[in-house]
Amino acid sequence: MSRIILGDYVTAPTRGAIATTPYQALETFELADFLAQWPGLQREALVLLGDDQRIHPSAYIHPSAIVGDDVIIGPDVKVHEFTTVRKGSILCAGAQVGFNCEVTAAVVGEDAVLGHRIGINRTVLGARTHLSASVTVAAINMTTDMRSSDREVIMRTPAGLFRSGTTQFGAVIGDDSQTGNNISIGPGAAIGRRCRITSGVTLAIRTVPDDCTITAPHAAETSIRRRRS
């Protein structure tokens, strides 16, 4: 069975108090182990930070935004109008979350940008990622009752199948990757560093190497090619 190491895709936080919590070791985790331990890591981080450091005083949160009690927000973060950040999310230093987004159980890396109408769930975004408008990262497989996920998220990798060990996993999107608009990702995607995903792509249950461009010229056809340096 294949393994996915988070450090092959994303960089751990280095700025602010978040970097003193268990998330400083993000790069060392194997993905399935991280997903299994994530709730405990979040609880430990909240205890270490305390109420006075959970939301950095330099962060800007629009009055119409909703932020959960267990959310951690680093320095210089911006959360804009009508956005909801909930359920154990971490917004690392310099991250920007745009208008009318929903962020649930996600790690948003340093200086990452979420544009308008972004929805991500059980997802790890690398540093300086940029998601444009109307990007959705889904975390559960289709089932007869979508209120209760019952199928483990399994992915195809060059080394074979990867078992996430959970029924809820959206994606890992690597450092410096960018998307167009109207894109659906997951459940179960690991996208390498510096990738570009063009508008209209649907991508799930697979890994993508670094430095790829992912396009969908037709609704039923998705292609991946390496970009020249």
mmCIF file of N, CA and C in Angstrom, residues 27-114:
data_model
loop_
_atom_site.group_PDB
_atom_site.id
_atom_site.type_symbol
_atom_site.label_atom_id
_atom_site.label_comp_id
_atom_site.label_asym_id
_atom_site.label_seq_id
_atom_site.Cartn_x
_atom_site.Cartn_y
_atom_site.Cartn_z
ATOM 1 N N GLU A 27 4.936 18.711 8.205
ATOM 2 C CA GLU A 27 5.636 18.102 7.073
ATOM 3 C C GLU A 27 6.051 16.656 7.348
ATOM 4 N N THR A 28 6.169 16.282 8.604
ATOM 5 C CA THR A 28 6.667 14.943 8.926
ATOM 6 C C THR A 28 5.581 13.874 8.879
ATOM 7 N N PHE A 29 4.325 14.291 8.828
ATOM 8 C CA PHE A 29 3.228 13.332 8.931
ATOM 9 C C PHE A 29 2.991 12.582 7.624
ATOM 10 N N GLU A 30 2.714 11.298 7.756
ATOM 11 C CA GLU A 30 2.083 10.555 6.673
ATOM 12 C C GLU A 30 0.609 10.937 6.680
ATOM 13 N N LEU A 31 0.008 11.082 5.500
ATOM 14 C CA LEU A 31 -1.331 11.661 5.401
ATOM 15 C C LEU A 31 -2.368 10.907 6.213
ATOM 16 N N ALA A 32 -2.411 9.592 6.117
ATOM 17 C CA ALA A 32 -3.423 8.830 6.862
ATOM 18 C C ALA A 32 -3.235 9.004 8.364
ATOM 19 N N ASP A 33 -1.961 9.055 8.811
ATOM 20 C CA ASP A 33 -1.703 9.274 10.236
ATOM 21 C C ASP A 33 -2.171 10.665 10.663
ATOM 22 N N PHE A 34 -1.916 11.658 9.815
ATOM 23 C CA PHE A 34 -2.355 13.008 10.151
ATOM 24 C C PHE A 34 -3.873 13.082 10.254
ATOM 25 N N LEU A 35 -4.578 12.492 9.304
ATOM 26 C CA LEU A 35 -6.038 12.544 9.335
ATOM 27 C C LEU A 35 -6.583 11.872 10.595
ATOM 28 N N ALA A 36 -5.939 10.783 11.011
ATOM 29 C CA ALA A 36 -6.395 10.082 12.220
ATOM 30 C C ALA A 36 -6.130 10.898 13.479
ATOM 31 N N GLN A 37 -5.009 11.612 13.506
ATOM 32 C CA GLN A 37 -4.614 12.358 14.704
ATOM 33 C C GLN A 37 -5.094 13.808 14.716
ATOM 34 N N TRP A 38 -5.627 14.288 13.615
ATOM 35 C CA TRP A 38 -5.943 15.702 13.465
ATOM 36 C C TRP A 38 -6.801 16.269 14.599
ATOM 37 N N PRO A 39 -7.906 15.631 14.992
ATOM 38 C CA PRO A 39 -8.694 16.211 16.097
ATOM 39 C C PRO A 39 -7.880 16.391 17.379
ATOM 40 N N GLY A 40 -7.039 15.413 17.697
ATOM 41 C CA GLY A 40 -6.204 15.528 18.887
ATOM 42 C C GLY A 40 -5.155 16.618 18.760
ATOM 43 N N LEU A 41 -4.575 16.772 17.565
ATOM 44 C CA LEU A 41 -3.602 17.839 17.344
ATOM 45 C C LEU A 41 -4.249 19.211 17.529
ATOM 46 N N GLN A 42 -5.491 19.333 17.028
ATOM 47 C CA GLN A 42 -6.182 20.606 17.176
ATOM 48 C C GLN A 42 -6.457 20.923 18.645
ATOM 49 N N ARG A 43 -6.903 19.918 19.389
ATOM 50 C CA ARG A 43 -7.158 20.141 20.815
ATOM 51 C C ARG A 43 -5.888 20.550 21.545
ATOM 52 N N GLU A 44 -4.775 19.873 21.237
ATOM 53 C CA GLU A 44 -3.505 20.203 21.885
ATOM 54 C C GLU A 44 -3.069 21.621 21.533
ATOM 55 N N ALA A 45 -3.234 21.990 20.266
ATOM 56 C CA ALA A 45 -2.858 23.337 19.847
ATOM 57 C C ALA A 45 -3.688 24.396 20.556
ATOM 58 N N LEU A 46 -4.978 24.139 20.714
ATOM 59 C CA LEU A 46 -5.846 25.104 21.396
ATOM 60 C C LEU A 46 -5.440 25.293 22.856
ATOM 61 N N VAL A 47 -5.063 24.214 23.520
ATOM 62 C CA VAL A 47 -4.613 24.306 24.909
ATOM 63 C C VAL A 47 -3.329 25.129 24.997
ATOM 64 N N LEU A 48 -2.389 24.871 24.091
ATOM 65 C CA LEU A 48 -1.121 25.594 24.113
ATOM 66 C C LEU A 48 -1.303 27.083 23.842
ATOM 67 N N LEU A 49 -2.207 27.417 22.934
ATOM 68 C CA LEU A 49 -2.392 28.816 22.554
ATOM 69 C C LEU A 49 -3.208 29.595 23.580
ATOM 70 N N GLY A 50 -4.224 28.928 24.134
ATOM 71 C CA GLY A 50 -5.109 29.637 25.052
ATOM 72 C C GLY A 50 -5.980 30.646 24.320
ATOM 73 N N ASP A 51 -6.918 31.213 25.023
ATOM 74 C CA ASP A 51 -7.859 32.149 24.399
ATOM 75 C C ASP A 51 -7.174 33.404 23.884
ATOM 76 N N ASP A 52 -6.073 33.837 24.515
ATOM 77 C CA ASP A 52 -5.453 35.093 24.137
ATOM 78 C C ASP A 52 -4.634 35.000 22.857
ATOM 79 N N GLN A 53 -4.222 33.782 22.467
ATOM 80 C CA GLN A 53 -3.420 33.631 21.254
ATOM 81 C C GLN A 53 -4.142 32.876 20.142
ATOM 82 N N ARG A 54 -5.350 32.405 20.406
ATOM 83 C CA ARG A 54 -6.064 31.601 19.389
ATOM 84 C C ARG A 54 -6.331 32.414 18.133
ATOM 85 N N ILE A 55 -6.710 33.664 18.282
ATOM 86 C CA ILE A 55 -6.890 34.573 17.147
ATOM 87 C C ILE A 55 -5.914 35.735 17.327
ATOM 88 N N HIS A 56 -4.983 35.872 16.404
ATOM 89 C CA HIS A 56 -3.946 36.895 16.545
ATOM 90 C C HIS A 56 -4.570 38.290 16.450
ATOM 91 N N PRO A 57 -4.118 39.225 17.264
ATOM 92 C CA PRO A 57 -4.722 40.561 17.259
ATOM 93 C C PRO A 57 -4.574 41.313 15.941
ATOM 94 N N SER A 58 -3.613 40.925 15.110
ATOM 95 C CA SER A 58 -3.437 41.608 13.823
ATOM 96 C C SER A 58 -4.377 41.079 12.743
ATOM 97 N N ALA A 59 -5.115 40.019 13.029
ATOM 98 C CA ALA A 59 -6.029 39.451 12.035
ATOM 99 C C ALA A 59 -7.231 40.364 11.853
ATOM 100 N N TYR A 60 -7.714 40.428 10.610
ATOM 101 C CA TYR A 60 -8.926 41.187 10.293
ATOM 102 C C TYR A 60 -10.053 40.198 10.010
ATOM 103 N N ILE A 61 -11.146 40.315 10.752
ATOM 104 C CA ILE A 61 -12.321 39.465 10.543
ATOM 105 C C ILE A 61 -13.516 40.383 10.335
ATOM 106 N N HIS A 62 -14.128 40.315 9.172
ATOM 107 C CA HIS A 62 -15.263 41.187 8.869
ATOM 108 C C HIS A 62 -16.412 40.906 9.836
ATOM 109 N N PRO A 63 -17.146 41.929 10.254
ATOM 110 C CA PRO A 63 -18.244 41.707 11.212
ATOM 111 C C PRO A 63 -19.292 40.696 10.757
ATOM 112 N N SER A 64 -19.458 40.517 9.456
ATOM 113 C CA SER A 64 -20.453 39.552 8.975
ATOM 114 C C SER A 64 -19.920 38.129 8.883
ATOM 115 N N ALA A 65 -18.618 37.939 9.111
ATOM 116 C CA ALA A 65 -18.031 36.594 9.064
ATOM 117 C C ALA A 65 -18.355 35.835 10.347
ATOM 118 N N ILE A 66 -18.391 34.510 10.243
ATOM 119 C CA ILE A 66 -18.635 33.636 11.385
ATOM 120 C C ILE A 66 -17.398 32.766 11.580
ATOM 121 N N VAL A 67 -16.860 32.767 12.795
ATOM 122 C CA VAL A 67 -15.651 32.004 13.106
ATOM 123 C C VAL A 67 -15.934 31.113 14.302
ATOM 124 N N GLY A 68 -15.667 29.816 14.154
ATOM 125 C CA GLY A 68 -15.942 28.851 15.212
ATOM 126 C C GLY A 68 -15.040 29.023 16.427
ATOM 127 N N ASP A 69 -15.512 28.484 17.551
ATOM 128 C CA ASP A 69 -14.774 28.614 18.810
ATOM 129 C C ASP A 69 -13.466 27.839 18.822
ATOM 130 N N ASP A 70 -13.320 26.850 17.926
ATOM 131 C CA ASP A 70 -12.095 26.046 17.919
ATOM 132 C C ASP A 70 -11.214 26.351 16.713
ATOM 133 N N VAL A 71 -11.428 27.493 16.083
ATOM 134 C CA VAL A 71 -10.632 27.915 14.926
ATOM 135 C C VAL A 71 -9.402 28.675 15.411
ATOM 136 N N ILE A 72 -8.263 28.432 14.760
ATOM 137 C CA ILE A 72 -7.016 29.130 15.067
ATOM 138 C C ILE A 72 -6.680 30.043 13.893
ATOM 139 N N ILE A 73 -6.411 31.312 14.191
ATOM 140 C CA ILE A 73 -6.145 32.306 13.153
ATOM 141 C C ILE A 73 -4.838 33.012 13.462
ATOM 142 N N GLY A 74 -3.909 32.986 12.507
ATOM 143 C CA GLY A 74 -2.581 33.539 12.703
ATOM 144 C C GLY A 74 -2.487 35.017 12.378
ATOM 145 N N PRO A 75 -1.280 35.580 12.470
ATOM 146 C CA PRO A 75 -1.088 37.010 12.233
ATOM 147 C C PRO A 75 -1.365 37.408 10.793
ATOM 148 N N ASP A 76 -1.927 38.620 10.640
ATOM 149 C CA ASP A 76 -2.149 39.242 9.332
ATOM 150 C C ASP A 76 -3.098 38.459 8.437
ATOM 151 N N VAL A 77 -3.931 37.625 9.011
ATOM 152 C CA VAL A 77 -4.959 36.908 8.254
ATOM 153 C C VAL A 77 -6.116 37.861 7.981
ATOM 154 N N LYS A 78 -6.790 37.673 6.840
ATOM 155 C CA LYS A 78 -7.978 38.450 6.502
ATOM 156 C C LYS A 78 -9.126 37.494 6.180
ATOM 157 N N VAL A 79 -10.263 37.710 6.837
ATOM 158 C CA VAL A 79 -11.476 36.926 6.585
ATOM 159 C C VAL A 79 -12.570 37.911 6.191
ATOM 160 N N HIS A 80 -13.066 37.804 4.967
ATOM 161 C CA HIS A 80 -13.937 38.826 4.410
ATOM 162 C C HIS A 80 -15.428 38.499 4.587
ATOM 163 N N GLU A 81 -16.285 39.304 3.944
ATOM 164 C CA GLU A 81 -17.725 39.315 4.189
ATOM 165 C C GLU A 81 -18.390 37.958 3.975
ATOM 166 N N PHE A 82 -19.303 37.642 4.868
ATOM 167 C CA PHE A 82 -20.225 36.508 4.747
ATOM 168 C C PHE A 82 -19.507 35.167 4.633
ATOM 169 N N THR A 83 -18.305 35.103 5.152
ATOM 170 C CA THR A 83 -17.546 33.850 5.156
ATOM 171 C C THR A 83 -17.721 33.149 6.496
ATOM 172 N N THR A 84 -17.711 31.811 6.447
ATOM 173 C CA THR A 84 -17.777 31.002 7.658
ATOM 174 C C THR A 84 -16.520 30.135 7.751
ATOM 175 N N VAL A 85 -15.858 30.209 8.901
ATOM 176 C CA VAL A 85 -14.688 29.363 9.171
ATOM 177 C C VAL A 85 -15.037 28.536 10.390
ATOM 178 N N ARG A 86 -15.107 27.239 10.229
ATOM 179 C CA ARG A 86 -15.672 26.413 11.285
ATOM 180 C C ARG A 86 -14.857 25.157 11.544
ATOM 181 N N LYS A 87 -15.225 24.474 12.609
ATOM 182 C CA LYS A 87 -14.877 23.089 12.904
ATOM 183 C C LYS A 87 -13.393 22.773 12.760
ATOM 184 N N GLY A 88 -12.599 23.363 13.641
ATOM 185 C CA GLY A 88 -11.202 22.944 13.729
ATOM 186 C C GLY A 88 -10.307 23.400 12.614
ATOM 187 N N SER A 89 -10.614 24.541 11.999
ATOM 188 C CA SER A 89 -9.766 25.036 10.922
ATOM 189 C C SER A 89 -8.599 25.851 11.471
ATOM 190 N N ILE A 90 -7.542 25.954 10.664
ATOM 191 C CA ILE A 90 -6.361 26.737 11.003
ATOM 192 C C ILE A 90 -6.057 27.629 9.817
ATOM 193 N N LEU A 91 -6.040 28.934 10.037
ATOM 194 C CA LEU A 91 -5.640 29.893 9.009
ATOM 195 C C LEU A 91 -4.263 30.419 9.394
ATOM 196 N N CYS A 92 -3.265 30.003 8.646
ATOM 197 C CA CYS A 92 -1.891 30.368 8.980
ATOM 198 C C CYS A 92 -1.602 31.807 8.581
ATOM 199 N N ALA A 93 -0.451 32.308 9.015
ATOM 200 C CA ALA A 93 -0.104 33.721 8.874
ATOM 201 C C ALA A 93 -0.251 34.201 7.432
ATOM 202 N N GLY A 94 -0.896 35.352 7.279
ATOM 203 C CA GLY A 94 -1.008 35.983 5.969
ATOM 204 C C GLY A 94 -2.067 35.407 5.054
ATOM 205 N N ALA A 95 -2.806 34.402 5.486
ATOM 206 C CA ALA A 95 -3.841 33.816 4.639
ATOM 207 C C ALA A 95 -4.976 34.817 4.438
ATOM 208 N N GLN A 96 -5.612 34.748 3.269
ATOM 209 C CA GLN A 96 -6.747 35.605 2.956
ATOM 210 C C GLN A 96 -7.918 34.737 2.498
ATOM 211 N N VAL A 97 -9.074 34.952 3.115
ATOM 212 C CA VAL A 97 -10.283 34.194 2.772
ATOM 213 C C VAL A 97 -11.312 35.198 2.283
ATOM 214 N N GLY A 98 -11.740 35.049 1.035
ATOM 215 C CA GLY A 98 -12.553 36.063 0.384
ATOM 216 C C GLY A 98 -14.026 36.018 0.738
ATOM 217 N N PHE A 99 -14.818 36.623 -0.094
ATOM 218 C CA PHE A 99 -16.254 36.807 0.104
ATOM 219 C C PHE A 99 -17.009 35.480 0.014
ATOM 220 N N ASN A 100 -17.885 35.236 0.975
ATOM 221 C CA ASN A 100 -18.845 34.131 0.917
ATOM 222 C C ASN A 100 -18.173 32.766 0.749
ATOM 223 N N CYS A 101 -17.130 32.526 1.521
ATOM 224 C CA CYS A 101 -16.453 31.218 1.515
ATOM 225 C C CYS A 101 -16.920 30.381 2.708
ATOM 226 N N GLU A 102 -16.687 29.074 2.610
ATOM 227 C CA GLU A 102 -16.929 28.177 3.739
ATOM 228 C C GLU A 102 -15.713 27.272 3.904
ATOM 229 N N VAL A 103 -15.080 27.383 5.052
ATOM 230 C CA VAL A 103 -13.866 26.625 5.359
ATOM 231 C C VAL A 103 -14.172 25.750 6.558
ATOM 232 N N THR A 104 -14.094 24.435 6.355
ATOM 233 C CA THR A 104 -14.440 23.488 7.420
ATOM 234 C C THR A 104 -13.309 22.490 7.595
ATOM 235 N N ALA A 105 -12.799 22.373 8.811
ATOM 236 C CA ALA A 105 -11.757 21.384 9.116
ATOM 237 C C ALA A 105 -10.655 21.417 8.061
ATOM 238 N N ALA A 106 -10.031 22.585 7.916
ATOM 239 C CA ALA A 106 -8.999 22.757 6.900
ATOM 240 C C ALA A 106 -7.790 23.464 7.491
ATOM 241 N N VAL A 107 -6.624 23.135 6.942
ATOM 242 C CA VAL A 107 -5.401 23.893 7.209
ATOM 243 C C VAL A 107 -5.157 24.764 5.987
ATOM 244 N N VAL A 108 -5.164 26.068 6.177
ATOM 245 C CA VAL A 108 -4.909 27.012 5.088
ATOM 246 C C VAL A 108 -3.515 27.583 5.312
ATOM 247 N N GLY A 109 -2.602 27.284 4.405
ATOM 248 C CA GLY A 109 -1.189 27.587 4.605
ATOM 249 C C GLY A 109 -0.865 29.071 4.573
ATOM 250 N N GLU A 110 0.364 29.384 4.931
ATOM 251 C CA GLU A 110 0.799 30.774 5.015
ATOM 252 C C GLU A 110 0.681 31.479 3.664
ATOM 253 N N ASP A 111 0.077 32.671 3.694
ATOM 254 C CA ASP A 111 -0.078 33.535 2.515
ATOM 255 C C ASP A 111 -0.930 32.909 1.415
ATOM 256 N N ALA A 112 -1.701 31.888 1.757
ATOM 257 C CA ALA A 112 -2.641 31.323 0.791
ATOM 258 C C ALA A 112 -3.799 32.284 0.579
ATOM 259 N N VAL A 113 -4.407 32.211 -0.607
ATOM 260 C CA VAL A 113 -5.527 33.078 -0.946
ATOM 261 C C VAL A 113 -6.705 32.224 -1.398
ATOM 262 N N LEU A 114 -7.838 32.417 -0.747
ATOM 263 C CA LEU A 114 -9.100 31.835 -1.189
ATOM 264 C C LEU A 114 -9.937 32.967 -1.749
#
